[in-house]
Amino acid sequence: MTTLLQQLVYGLILGGTVGLIALGYTMVYGIVQLINFAHGEIFMVGAFGALATFTWVIPEGVKGTWYITLPLMVIAGAVVSMVIALIIERLAYKPLRNAPRLAPLITALGVSVALKEAVRIWYPGATAPLPFPKEFLTGSIELGSILIPKTGLLIIVVAVVLTVLLQVYINTSRMGRAMRATAQDPDTARLMGINPDRTIVLTFAIGAVLAGVAGVLYGVHINNISIDIGFQNGIFAFTAAVLGGIGSIRGAVIGGFVIGLVKTIAGQYFPGGTQYDYVWIFVVLIAVLVFRPQGLFGETERVRA
Amino acid sequence: MSPLLEVRNLSVAYGAIEAVRDISFSVEEGQIVSLIGANGAGKTTTLRTISGLLRPTRGEVLFRGRPIHRQAAHEILASGIAHCPEGRRLFGRMTVEENLQLGAYVRNDTGIEADMQRVYELFPVLGERRQNKAGLFSGGEQQMLAIGRAMMSKPKLLMLDEPSMGLSPIMTQRIFDTIKELQADGTTILLVEQNALAALALSDRGYVIDLGSTTLEGPGLDLLADQRVRAAYLGEG
């Protein structure tokens, strides 16, 4: 029983990370019908941005003070992710706005490779995994016999809070309405006076900020980062977005938690253990798609006239 | 004085297919002008070009004397032309209220709430169900909402594409009465209709579009009396 509960905790932590990344996949798909395969690398870049800030920007004296260091790193990670994502959108995706869908998709794959290699080449020491600072926020909260790492709890709380804030923003704000309108019917949105470019840029920016925050918190929790974390978590997050119903905010985060839980539970109890835990993620994905092709919370796609 | 809207020698193509060829017409301020013609004559394409969704291959569109045919759709809406598109194109998963708010997207004045109340007074059924999803309404109710939404930007010129499509005769009459009221309130209206009889009876001026170009023009009632129009569009002759 203790083992099960403990695994559930780990599952939720992984789920929070995956869910935060999945939001970016689902939002961008909802508005431009692009699976942005570079989005996992945006998460990775955020973690490296925060590490660079810690290493070279934050003064020695305050590095151990977590309540100063951590917020600075989170902000730095979010900003780096956002800037990179907006540059990519402008240079790689925008020129292909009216191209057949396959073109931006393949471009996204190319961008993802380019980002990863850029970090490998230009970030000092990134050819091997790098230690992520752990001076702050160490230890766990004991709940009966199970341990909840403080950094893990932070990920879960941040994931839930940001998702709720995002939902409220999209459902009630003027720009949120513009985003939903553009997603539902881009031409009619333009007839309302909505500038599609601005809406798309905002969507990429929000997705990137969420991924950047996730990258920093992931680093703080795992204590080391490498250029491979983007691909690995990106695939989980993409799967989570599809599982939850691509285009759905709620679906992405719930999909993230489902994947986190499936991976840890399967790793503990299923034959093959952690060697085969990936397999079970995709088994669940396939099972869901067989019975609900639009995903858990997705809307059935309607063909426009 | 120059007309509010002037379309000069407009041609629009989808790839190699020319949907509109050399159309010219103008809309004076305060008038109701209708474009009539059979299916595929290029009426919808013309409106979509005026509102900036399509680019002309030749010709120009002048609004208040200034060329607008190179502007983006959102800029054209902001300059005072609202387009209520064919098939209504409401945001079906959003509420009545949200659809109206989107209509007022470019405004930041304090009159938005009052204008929304005006739409609810004009169409009480919308007011009663303002929190319902637009996709759940009947065709006539959706058309009311589509017109209300287009009005929310306070346009100088309102373009309506087939507002009577799929509506019962009673509902069609309601919509046409509403168009008259909007004109009385000072809105200029460019109407595209297949229902030529009702449209021309309402219009100050009409243009018959055939195979992508303007073939006849004149005051609405004159066109209505024209033998060629009666033969082609009213099933007589």
Coordinates of C-alpha atoms in Angstrom, one line a residue:
Chain A
M1 CA 0.0 0.0 0.0
T2 CA 2.8 2.4 0.9
T3 CA 4.6 1.5 -2.3
L4 CA 1.4 2.2 -4.3
L5 CA 0.8 5.6 -2.7
Q6 CA 4.4 6.5 -3.1
Q7 CA 4.3 5.7 -6.8
L8 CA 1.1 7.7 -7.1
V9 CA 3.0 10.7 -5.7
Y10 CA 5.8 10.2 -8.2
G11 CA 3.2 9.8 -11.0
L12 CA 1.6 13.1 -10.1
I13 CA 4.9 14.9 -10.1
L14 CA 5.8 13.6 -13.6
G15 CA 2.2 14.3 -14.6
G16 CA 2.5 18.0 -13.5
T17 CA 5.6 18.5 -15.7
V18 CA 4.1 16.7 -18.7
G19 CA 0.8 18.5 -18.3
L20 CA 2.5 22.0 -18.3
I21 CA 4.3 21.1 -21.5
A22 CA 1.1 19.6 -23.0
L23 CA -0.7 22.9 -22.7
G24 CA 1.6 24.4 -25.3
Y25 CA 1.0 21.6 -27.7
T26 CA -2.8 21.8 -27.3
M27 CA -3.1 25.6 -27.5
V28 CA -0.9 25.9 -30.6
Y29 CA -2.7 23.1 -32.3
G30 CA -6.1 24.6 -31.4
I31 CA -5.2 27.9 -33.1
V32 CA -3.0 27.0 -36.1
Q33 CA -3.5 23.2 -36.4
L34 CA 0.2 22.6 -36.1
I35 CA 1.7 19.9 -34.0
N36 CA 4.7 22.0 -32.8
F37 CA 7.3 19.3 -32.4
A38 CA 9.8 21.9 -31.3
H39 CA 7.8 22.5 -28.2
G40 CA 9.6 19.9 -26.1
E41 CA 12.9 21.7 -26.9
I42 CA 11.3 24.9 -25.7
F43 CA 11.0 23.2 -22.3
M44 CA 14.6 22.1 -22.5
V45 CA 15.8 25.6 -23.4
G46 CA 13.9 27.0 -20.4
A47 CA 15.8 24.7 -18.1
F48 CA 19.1 25.7 -19.6
G49 CA 18.2 29.4 -19.5
A50 CA 17.6 29.1 -15.8
L51 CA 20.8 27.2 -15.2
A52 CA 22.7 29.9 -17.1
T53 CA 21.1 32.6 -15.0
F54 CA 22.0 30.7 -11.8
T55 CA 25.6 30.1 -12.9
W56 CA 26.5 33.5 -14.4
V57 CA 23.9 36.1 -13.3
I58 CA 22.8 35.5 -9.8
P59 CA 25.5 36.8 -7.3
E60 CA 27.3 34.2 -5.2
G61 CA 26.0 35.6 -2.0
V62 CA 22.3 34.9 -2.7
K63 CA 22.5 31.6 -4.5
G64 CA 21.6 29.7 -1.4
T65 CA 18.6 31.8 -0.6
W66 CA 15.8 29.9 -2.3
Y67 CA 13.1 32.5 -2.1
I68 CA 15.3 34.9 -4.2
T69 CA 17.0 32.4 -6.4
L70 CA 14.1 30.2 -7.4
P71 CA 11.8 33.0 -8.6
L72 CA 14.6 34.6 -10.6
M73 CA 15.4 31.3 -12.2
V74 CA 11.7 30.6 -13.0
I75 CA 11.4 34.1 -14.6
A76 CA 14.6 33.6 -16.6
G77 CA 13.5 30.2 -17.8
A78 CA 10.1 31.5 -18.9
V79 CA 11.6 34.5 -20.7
V80 CA 14.2 32.5 -22.5
S81 CA 11.6 30.0 -23.6
M82 CA 9.3 32.7 -24.7
V83 CA 11.9 34.6 -26.7
I84 CA 13.1 31.5 -28.5
A85 CA 9.5 30.4 -29.3
L86 CA 8.6 33.8 -30.7
I87 CA 11.7 33.9 -32.9
I88 CA 10.9 30.4 -34.2
E89 CA 7.3 31.4 -34.9
R90 CA 8.4 34.5 -36.7
L91 CA 11.1 33.0 -38.8
A92 CA 10.0 29.4 -39.3
Y93 CA 6.2 29.1 -39.0
K94 CA 4.8 32.4 -40.0
P95 CA 6.1 32.3 -43.6
L96 CA 4.4 28.9 -43.9
R97 CA 1.0 30.1 -42.6
N98 CA -0.7 29.3 -45.9
A99 CA 1.4 26.4 -46.9
P100 CA 0.0 22.8 -46.9
R101 CA 0.0 21.5 -43.3
L102 CA 2.9 19.0 -43.9
A103 CA 5.3 21.9 -44.5
P104 CA 5.2 23.5 -41.0
L105 CA 5.1 20.0 -39.4
I106 CA 8.4 19.0 -41.0
T107 CA 9.8 22.5 -40.2
A108 CA 8.9 21.9 -36.6
L109 CA 10.9 18.7 -36.6
G110 CA 13.8 20.5 -38.1
V111 CA 13.6 23.3 -35.6
S112 CA 13.6 20.8 -32.8
V113 CA 16.8 19.2 -34.0
A114 CA 18.4 22.6 -34.6
L115 CA 17.5 23.8 -31.1
K116 CA 18.9 20.7 -29.5
E117 CA 22.1 20.9 -31.4
A118 CA 22.5 24.6 -30.8
V119 CA 22.4 24.0 -27.0
R120 CA 24.8 21.1 -27.4
I121 CA 27.3 23.2 -29.3
W122 CA 27.1 26.6 -27.6
Y123 CA 26.2 25.8 -24.0
P124 CA 29.4 25.2 -22.1
G125 CA 29.5 21.5 -21.0
A126 CA 26.1 20.6 -22.5
T127 CA 27.6 17.6 -24.3
A128 CA 27.0 15.7 -21.0
P129 CA 24.3 16.1 -18.4
L130 CA 24.8 19.1 -16.2
P131 CA 24.1 19.3 -12.5
F132 CA 21.2 21.6 -11.7
P133 CA 21.5 23.6 -8.5
K134 CA 19.8 22.0 -5.4
E135 CA 20.9 24.3 -2.7
F136 CA 17.4 25.3 -2.1
L137 CA 14.1 23.5 -1.3
T138 CA 15.6 20.2 -0.3
G139 CA 13.9 17.5 1.8
S140 CA 10.4 16.0 1.8
I141 CA 7.2 16.3 3.5
E142 CA 6.3 13.1 5.4
L143 CA 2.7 12.1 5.1
G144 CA 2.3 8.9 7.1
S145 CA 4.7 6.5 5.5
I146 CA 5.0 8.3 2.2
L147 CA 7.4 11.0 1.2
I148 CA 6.5 14.0 -0.9
P149 CA 9.6 15.8 -2.1
K150 CA 9.1 19.6 -1.7
T151 CA 10.3 20.2 -5.2
G152 CA 7.8 17.7 -6.5
L153 CA 4.9 19.2 -4.5
L154 CA 5.9 22.6 -6.0
I155 CA 5.5 21.1 -9.6
I156 CA 2.1 19.7 -8.8
V157 CA 0.8 22.9 -7.2
V158 CA 2.2 25.1 -10.0
A159 CA 0.8 22.9 -12.7
V160 CA -2.7 23.0 -11.2
V161 CA -2.6 26.7 -10.4
L162 CA -1.4 27.8 -13.8
T163 CA -3.9 25.6 -15.6
V164 CA -6.8 27.2 -13.6
L165 CA -5.4 30.7 -14.3
L166 CA -5.1 29.8 -18.0
Q167 CA -8.7 28.5 -18.1
V168 CA -10.0 31.7 -16.5
Y169 CA -8.0 33.9 -18.8
I170 CA -9.1 32.1 -22.0
N171 CA -12.8 31.9 -20.8
T172 CA -13.2 35.5 -19.6
S173 CA -10.7 37.9 -21.0
R174 CA -11.0 39.8 -24.3
M175 CA -7.9 38.2 -25.7
G176 CA -9.0 34.8 -24.5
R177 CA -12.2 35.2 -26.5
A178 CA -10.2 36.3 -29.5
M179 CA -8.1 33.1 -29.2
R180 CA -11.2 30.9 -29.0
A181 CA -12.8 32.7 -31.9
T182 CA -9.7 32.3 -34.0
A183 CA -9.5 28.6 -33.1
Q184 CA -13.2 28.0 -34.1
D185 CA -13.3 30.0 -37.3
P186 CA -10.3 32.1 -38.4
D187 CA -12.0 33.9 -41.2
T188 CA -15.0 35.0 -39.2
A189 CA -12.6 36.0 -36.4
R190 CA -10.9 38.4 -38.8
L191 CA -14.3 39.8 -39.7
M192 CA -14.7 40.7 -36.0
G193 CA -11.5 42.8 -36.3
I194 CA -9.3 40.2 -34.6
N195 CA -5.7 40.3 -35.9
P196 CA -4.8 36.6 -36.4
D197 CA -1.1 37.3 -36.1
R198 CA -1.3 38.8 -32.7
T199 CA -3.5 36.0 -31.5
I200 CA -1.1 33.4 -32.8
V201 CA 1.9 35.1 -31.3
L202 CA 0.1 35.3 -27.9
T203 CA -0.7 31.6 -28.1
F204 CA 2.9 30.7 -28.8
A205 CA 4.1 33.0 -26.0
I206 CA 1.8 31.5 -23.3
G207 CA 2.6 27.9 -24.3
A208 CA 6.3 28.7 -24.2
V209 CA 6.1 30.4 -20.8
L210 CA 4.4 27.4 -19.3
A211 CA 7.0 25.0 -20.9
G212 CA 9.8 27.2 -19.6
V213 CA 8.4 27.2 -16.0
A214 CA 8.1 23.4 -16.3
G215 CA 11.7 23.1 -17.5
V216 CA 13.0 25.1 -14.5
L217 CA 10.9 23.2 -11.9
Y218 CA 11.9 19.9 -13.6
G219 CA 15.6 20.8 -13.2
V220 CA 15.2 21.8 -9.6
H221 CA 13.4 18.5 -8.9
I222 CA 15.6 16.1 -10.8
N223 CA 18.8 18.0 -10.1
N224 CA 20.4 17.5 -13.5
I225 CA 19.5 18.4 -17.0
S226 CA 20.6 17.4 -20.4
I227 CA 19.8 18.3 -24.0
D228 CA 17.7 15.1 -24.2
I229 CA 15.0 16.1 -21.6
G230 CA 13.1 18.0 -24.3
F231 CA 12.6 15.1 -26.6
Q232 CA 11.6 12.6 -23.9
N233 CA 9.2 14.9 -22.0
G234 CA 8.0 16.4 -25.3
I235 CA 6.8 13.0 -26.5
F236 CA 5.0 12.4 -23.2
A237 CA 3.4 15.8 -23.4
F238 CA 2.4 15.4 -27.1
T239 CA 0.8 12.0 -26.1
A240 CA -0.9 13.7 -23.1
A241 CA -2.4 16.4 -25.4
V242 CA -3.7 13.8 -27.8
L243 CA -5.0 11.6 -25.0
G244 CA -6.8 14.5 -23.4
G245 CA -8.2 15.7 -26.7
I246 CA -6.0 18.0 -28.7
G247 CA -7.3 21.6 -28.4
S248 CA -8.6 21.1 -24.9
I249 CA -6.8 22.9 -22.0
R250 CA -8.4 20.6 -19.3
G251 CA -7.7 17.6 -21.5
A252 CA -4.0 18.4 -21.8
V253 CA -3.4 18.6 -18.0
I254 CA -5.5 15.6 -17.1
G255 CA -3.8 13.7 -19.9
G256 CA -0.5 14.7 -18.4
F257 CA -1.5 13.3 -15.0
V258 CA -2.8 10.1 -16.6
I259 CA 0.5 9.6 -18.3
G260 CA 2.5 10.3 -15.2
L261 CA 0.4 7.8 -13.2
V262 CA 0.5 5.1 -15.9
K263 CA 4.2 5.4 -16.3
T264 CA 5.0 5.1 -12.6
I265 CA 2.4 2.4 -11.8
A266 CA 3.4 0.3 -14.8
G267 CA 7.1 0.7 -13.9
Q268 CA 6.4 -0.6 -10.4
Y269 CA 3.9 -3.4 -11.0
F270 CA 3.7 -4.4 -14.6
P271 CA 6.0 -7.1 -16.2
G272 CA 9.2 -5.7 -17.4
G273 CA 9.1 -2.8 -14.8
T274 CA 10.6 0.5 -15.7
Q275 CA 12.2 -1.0 -18.9
Y276 CA 8.7 -1.2 -20.4
D277 CA 6.9 1.7 -18.7
Y278 CA 6.9 3.7 -22.0
V279 CA 5.1 0.9 -23.7
W280 CA 2.1 1.1 -21.3
I281 CA 1.8 4.8 -22.0
F282 CA 1.2 4.2 -25.6
V283 CA -1.1 1.2 -24.9
V284 CA -3.3 3.5 -22.9
L285 CA -3.1 6.1 -25.7
I286 CA -4.1 3.5 -28.3
A287 CA -6.9 2.2 -26.1
V288 CA -8.4 5.7 -25.6
L289 CA -8.1 6.5 -29.3
V290 CA -9.9 3.3 -30.3
F291 CA -12.9 4.1 -28.3
R292 CA -12.7 7.9 -28.3
P293 CA -10.8 9.1 -31.3
Q294 CA -11.2 12.8 -30.3
G295 CA -9.5 12.1 -27.0
L296 CA -11.0 12.3 -23.5
F297 CA -12.1 16.0 -23.6
G298 CA -11.8 16.7 -27.3
E299 CA -14.5 18.0 -29.5
T300 CA -15.4 15.9 -32.6
E301 CA -13.9 17.7 -35.5
R302 CA -16.4 19.3 -37.8
V303 CA -15.6 19.8 -41.4
R304 CA -16.0 23.4 -42.3
A305 CA -18.0 24.5 -45.4
Chain B
M1 CA -19.6 64.1 -52.8
S2 CA -18.0 60.7 -53.3
P3 CA -20.0 57.6 -52.4
L4 CA -19.4 55.8 -49.1
L5 CA -18.3 52.7 -51.0
E6 CA -17.1 52.5 -54.5
V7 CA -16.1 49.3 -56.3
R8 CA -14.2 49.9 -59.6
N9 CA -13.5 47.3 -62.2
L10 CA -13.1 44.6 -59.6
S11 CA -11.8 41.2 -60.6
V12 CA -11.2 38.3 -58.2
A13 CA -9.8 34.9 -59.0
Y14 CA -9.5 31.6 -57.1
G15 CA -6.3 30.3 -58.7
A16 CA -7.0 30.2 -62.5
I17 CA -10.8 30.6 -62.1
E18 CA -12.1 34.1 -62.2
A19 CA -15.1 34.4 -59.9
V20 CA -15.7 38.1 -60.4
R21 CA -14.9 39.9 -63.6
D22 CA -14.9 43.6 -63.9
I23 CA -17.6 44.5 -61.4
S24 CA -18.3 48.2 -60.7
F25 CA -20.9 49.7 -58.4
S26 CA -21.2 52.2 -55.7
V27 CA -23.1 52.7 -52.4
E28 CA -24.2 56.1 -51.3
E29 CA -24.3 56.9 -47.7
G30 CA -27.7 56.1 -46.0
Q31 CA -28.8 53.8 -48.9
I32 CA -29.7 50.2 -49.0
V33 CA -28.1 48.7 -52.1
S34 CA -28.6 45.2 -53.2
L35 CA -26.6 42.9 -55.4
I36 CA -28.7 40.2 -56.9
G37 CA -28.0 37.4 -59.3
A38 CA -28.0 33.6 -59.5
N39 CA -25.8 31.2 -57.6
G40 CA -22.2 31.4 -58.5
A41 CA -22.5 34.9 -60.0
G42 CA -19.8 36.1 -57.7
K43 CA -21.8 38.1 -55.1
T44 CA -20.3 36.4 -52.0
T45 CA -16.8 36.7 -53.5
T46 CA -17.4 40.4 -54.0
L47 CA -18.3 40.9 -50.4
R48 CA -15.4 38.8 -49.2
T49 CA -13.1 41.0 -51.2
I50 CA -14.5 44.2 -49.9
S51 CA -14.1 43.0 -46.3
G52 CA -10.5 41.9 -46.9
L53 CA -10.8 38.2 -46.8
L54 CA -9.8 37.9 -50.5
R55 CA -7.5 40.0 -52.6
P56 CA -8.6 41.4 -56.0
T57 CA -6.6 40.5 -59.1
R58 CA -7.6 43.8 -60.7
G59 CA -9.5 46.9 -59.8
E60 CA -10.0 48.8 -56.6
V61 CA -12.3 49.3 -53.6
L62 CA -12.7 52.8 -52.2
F63 CA -14.3 53.4 -48.8
R64 CA -14.9 57.1 -48.1
G65 CA -12.7 57.8 -51.1
R66 CA -9.7 55.9 -49.7
P67 CA -8.5 52.6 -51.3
I68 CA -8.9 49.7 -48.9
H69 CA -8.3 46.7 -51.1
R70 CA -4.8 46.1 -49.8
Q71 CA -5.7 46.4 -46.1
A72 CA -6.1 43.4 -43.8
A73 CA -9.6 42.3 -42.8
H74 CA -9.2 43.4 -39.2
E75 CA -8.2 46.9 -40.3
I76 CA -11.2 47.2 -42.7
L77 CA -13.6 46.2 -39.9
A78 CA -12.0 48.8 -37.7
S79 CA -12.4 51.5 -40.4
G80 CA -16.2 50.9 -40.4
I81 CA -17.3 48.1 -42.6
A82 CA -18.9 45.1 -41.0
H83 CA -19.6 41.9 -42.9
C84 CA -22.3 39.5 -41.8
P85 CA -21.2 36.4 -43.8
E86 CA -23.1 33.8 -45.7
G87 CA -24.3 30.9 -43.6
R88 CA -24.1 33.2 -40.5
R89 CA -20.8 31.8 -39.2
L90 CA -21.6 32.3 -35.6
F91 CA -19.2 31.0 -33.0
G92 CA -21.4 28.1 -32.1
R93 CA -19.6 26.9 -29.0
M94 CA -19.8 30.4 -27.5
T95 CA -22.8 32.0 -25.8
V96 CA -25.0 34.7 -27.4
E97 CA -23.3 37.3 -25.1
E98 CA -19.8 36.2 -26.1
N99 CA -20.7 36.4 -29.8
L100 CA -21.9 40.0 -29.3
Q101 CA -18.8 40.8 -27.3
L102 CA -16.7 39.6 -30.2
G103 CA -18.7 41.8 -32.5
A104 CA -17.5 44.7 -30.4
Y105 CA -14.0 43.4 -30.2
V106 CA -12.3 46.5 -31.7
R107 CA -14.3 49.0 -29.5
N108 CA -13.1 50.2 -26.1
D109 CA -15.7 52.8 -25.4
T110 CA -18.2 52.6 -22.6
G111 CA -21.3 52.1 -24.8
I112 CA -20.8 48.4 -25.5
E113 CA -23.1 47.3 -22.7
A114 CA -25.9 49.7 -23.9
D115 CA -25.5 48.5 -27.5
M116 CA -25.8 44.9 -26.3
Q117 CA -29.1 45.8 -24.6
R118 CA -30.3 47.4 -27.8
V119 CA -29.7 44.1 -29.7
Y120 CA -31.6 42.3 -26.9
E121 CA -34.5 44.8 -27.3
L122 CA -34.5 44.3 -31.0
F123 CA -34.5 40.5 -30.7
P124 CA -35.9 39.6 -27.3
V125 CA -35.3 35.9 -27.8
L126 CA -31.6 36.6 -27.7
G127 CA -31.9 38.5 -24.5
E128 CA -33.8 35.8 -22.8
R129 CA -31.2 33.2 -23.7
R130 CA -28.0 35.2 -23.7
Q131 CA -26.0 32.6 -21.8
N132 CA -27.0 29.8 -24.2
K133 CA -24.6 28.5 -26.8
A134 CA -25.2 30.1 -30.2
G135 CA -25.0 26.8 -32.0
L136 CA -28.3 25.7 -30.2
F137 CA -30.5 28.4 -31.8
S138 CA -32.8 28.0 -34.8
G139 CA -31.8 29.4 -38.2
G140 CA -33.8 32.6 -37.8
E141 CA -32.5 33.2 -34.3
Q142 CA -29.0 32.6 -35.5
Q143 CA -29.5 35.2 -38.3
M144 CA -30.7 37.7 -35.7
L145 CA -27.6 37.0 -33.7
A146 CA -25.4 37.3 -36.7
I147 CA -26.9 40.7 -37.6
G148 CA -26.7 41.8 -34.0
R149 CA -23.1 40.8 -33.8
A150 CA -22.2 42.7 -37.0
M151 CA -24.0 45.8 -35.5
M152 CA -21.9 45.6 -32.4
S153 CA -18.9 47.2 -34.2
K154 CA -21.1 50.2 -35.0
P155 CA -20.3 50.1 -38.7
K156 CA -20.9 52.9 -41.2
L157 CA -21.5 50.2 -43.8
L158 CA -23.1 46.8 -43.0
M159 CA -22.8 44.1 -45.6
L160 CA -25.3 41.3 -45.3
D161 CA -24.8 38.1 -47.3
E162 CA -28.0 36.1 -47.9
P163 CA -29.7 37.0 -44.6
S164 CA -32.9 35.2 -45.7
M165 CA -31.2 31.9 -46.6
G166 CA -33.0 29.0 -45.1
L167 CA -35.6 31.1 -43.3
S168 CA -39.3 30.8 -43.2
P169 CA -41.3 33.6 -45.0
I170 CA -42.3 35.1 -41.7
M171 CA -38.8 35.1 -40.4
T172 CA -37.5 36.6 -43.7
Q173 CA -40.0 39.4 -43.3
R174 CA -38.7 40.0 -39.7
I175 CA -35.1 40.2 -41.0
F176 CA -36.0 42.6 -43.8
D177 CA -38.0 44.8 -41.4
T178 CA -34.9 44.9 -39.2
I179 CA -32.8 45.9 -42.2
K180 CA -35.1 48.8 -42.8
E181 CA -34.9 49.8 -39.1
L182 CA -31.1 49.7 -39.3
Q183 CA -31.2 52.0 -42.3
A184 CA -33.5 54.4 -40.4
D185 CA -30.9 54.5 -37.6
G186 CA -28.3 55.7 -40.1
T187 CA -26.5 52.6 -41.2
T188 CA -25.7 52.1 -44.9
I189 CA -26.5 48.6 -46.1
L190 CA -25.1 46.5 -48.9
L191 CA -27.3 43.5 -49.3
V192 CA -26.6 40.3 -51.3
E193 CA -29.7 38.2 -51.9
Q194 CA -31.0 35.4 -54.1
N195 CA -34.5 36.5 -52.9
A196 CA -34.5 39.2 -55.6
L197 CA -38.1 40.3 -55.1
A198 CA -37.8 41.1 -51.4
A199 CA -34.4 42.6 -51.8
L200 CA -35.2 45.0 -54.6
A201 CA -38.5 46.1 -53.0
L202 CA -36.4 47.2 -50.0
S203 CA -33.5 48.8 -51.9
D204 CA -32.7 52.3 -53.0
R205 CA -30.5 50.8 -55.7
G206 CA -29.9 47.4 -57.2
Y207 CA -27.2 45.8 -59.3
V208 CA -27.8 42.6 -61.2
I209 CA -24.6 40.5 -61.3
D210 CA -24.4 37.8 -63.9
L211 CA -21.5 35.5 -64.6
G212 CA -19.1 37.6 -62.6
S213 CA -19.9 41.1 -64.0
T214 CA -22.6 43.7 -63.5
T215 CA -25.2 43.6 -66.2
L216 CA -28.0 45.9 -65.1
E217 CA -28.3 48.6 -62.5
G218 CA -30.9 51.1 -61.4
P219 CA -33.2 52.0 -58.5
G220 CA -34.7 49.0 -56.8
L221 CA -38.2 49.4 -57.9
D222 CA -37.2 50.1 -61.5
L223 CA -35.3 46.9 -61.6
L224 CA -38.2 45.1 -60.1
A225 CA -40.3 46.3 -63.1
D226 CA -37.7 45.4 -65.7
Q227 CA -38.8 42.6 -67.9
R228 CA -35.3 41.1 -68.1
V229 CA -35.0 40.9 -64.3
R230 CA -38.5 39.5 -64.0
A231 CA -37.7 36.8 -66.5
A232 CA -34.3 35.9 -65.0
Y233 CA -34.9 36.1 -61.3
L234 CA -38.6 36.2 -60.6
G235 CA -39.6 33.2 -62.7
E236 CA -41.8 35.1 -65.1
G237 CA -41.7 35.6 -68.9

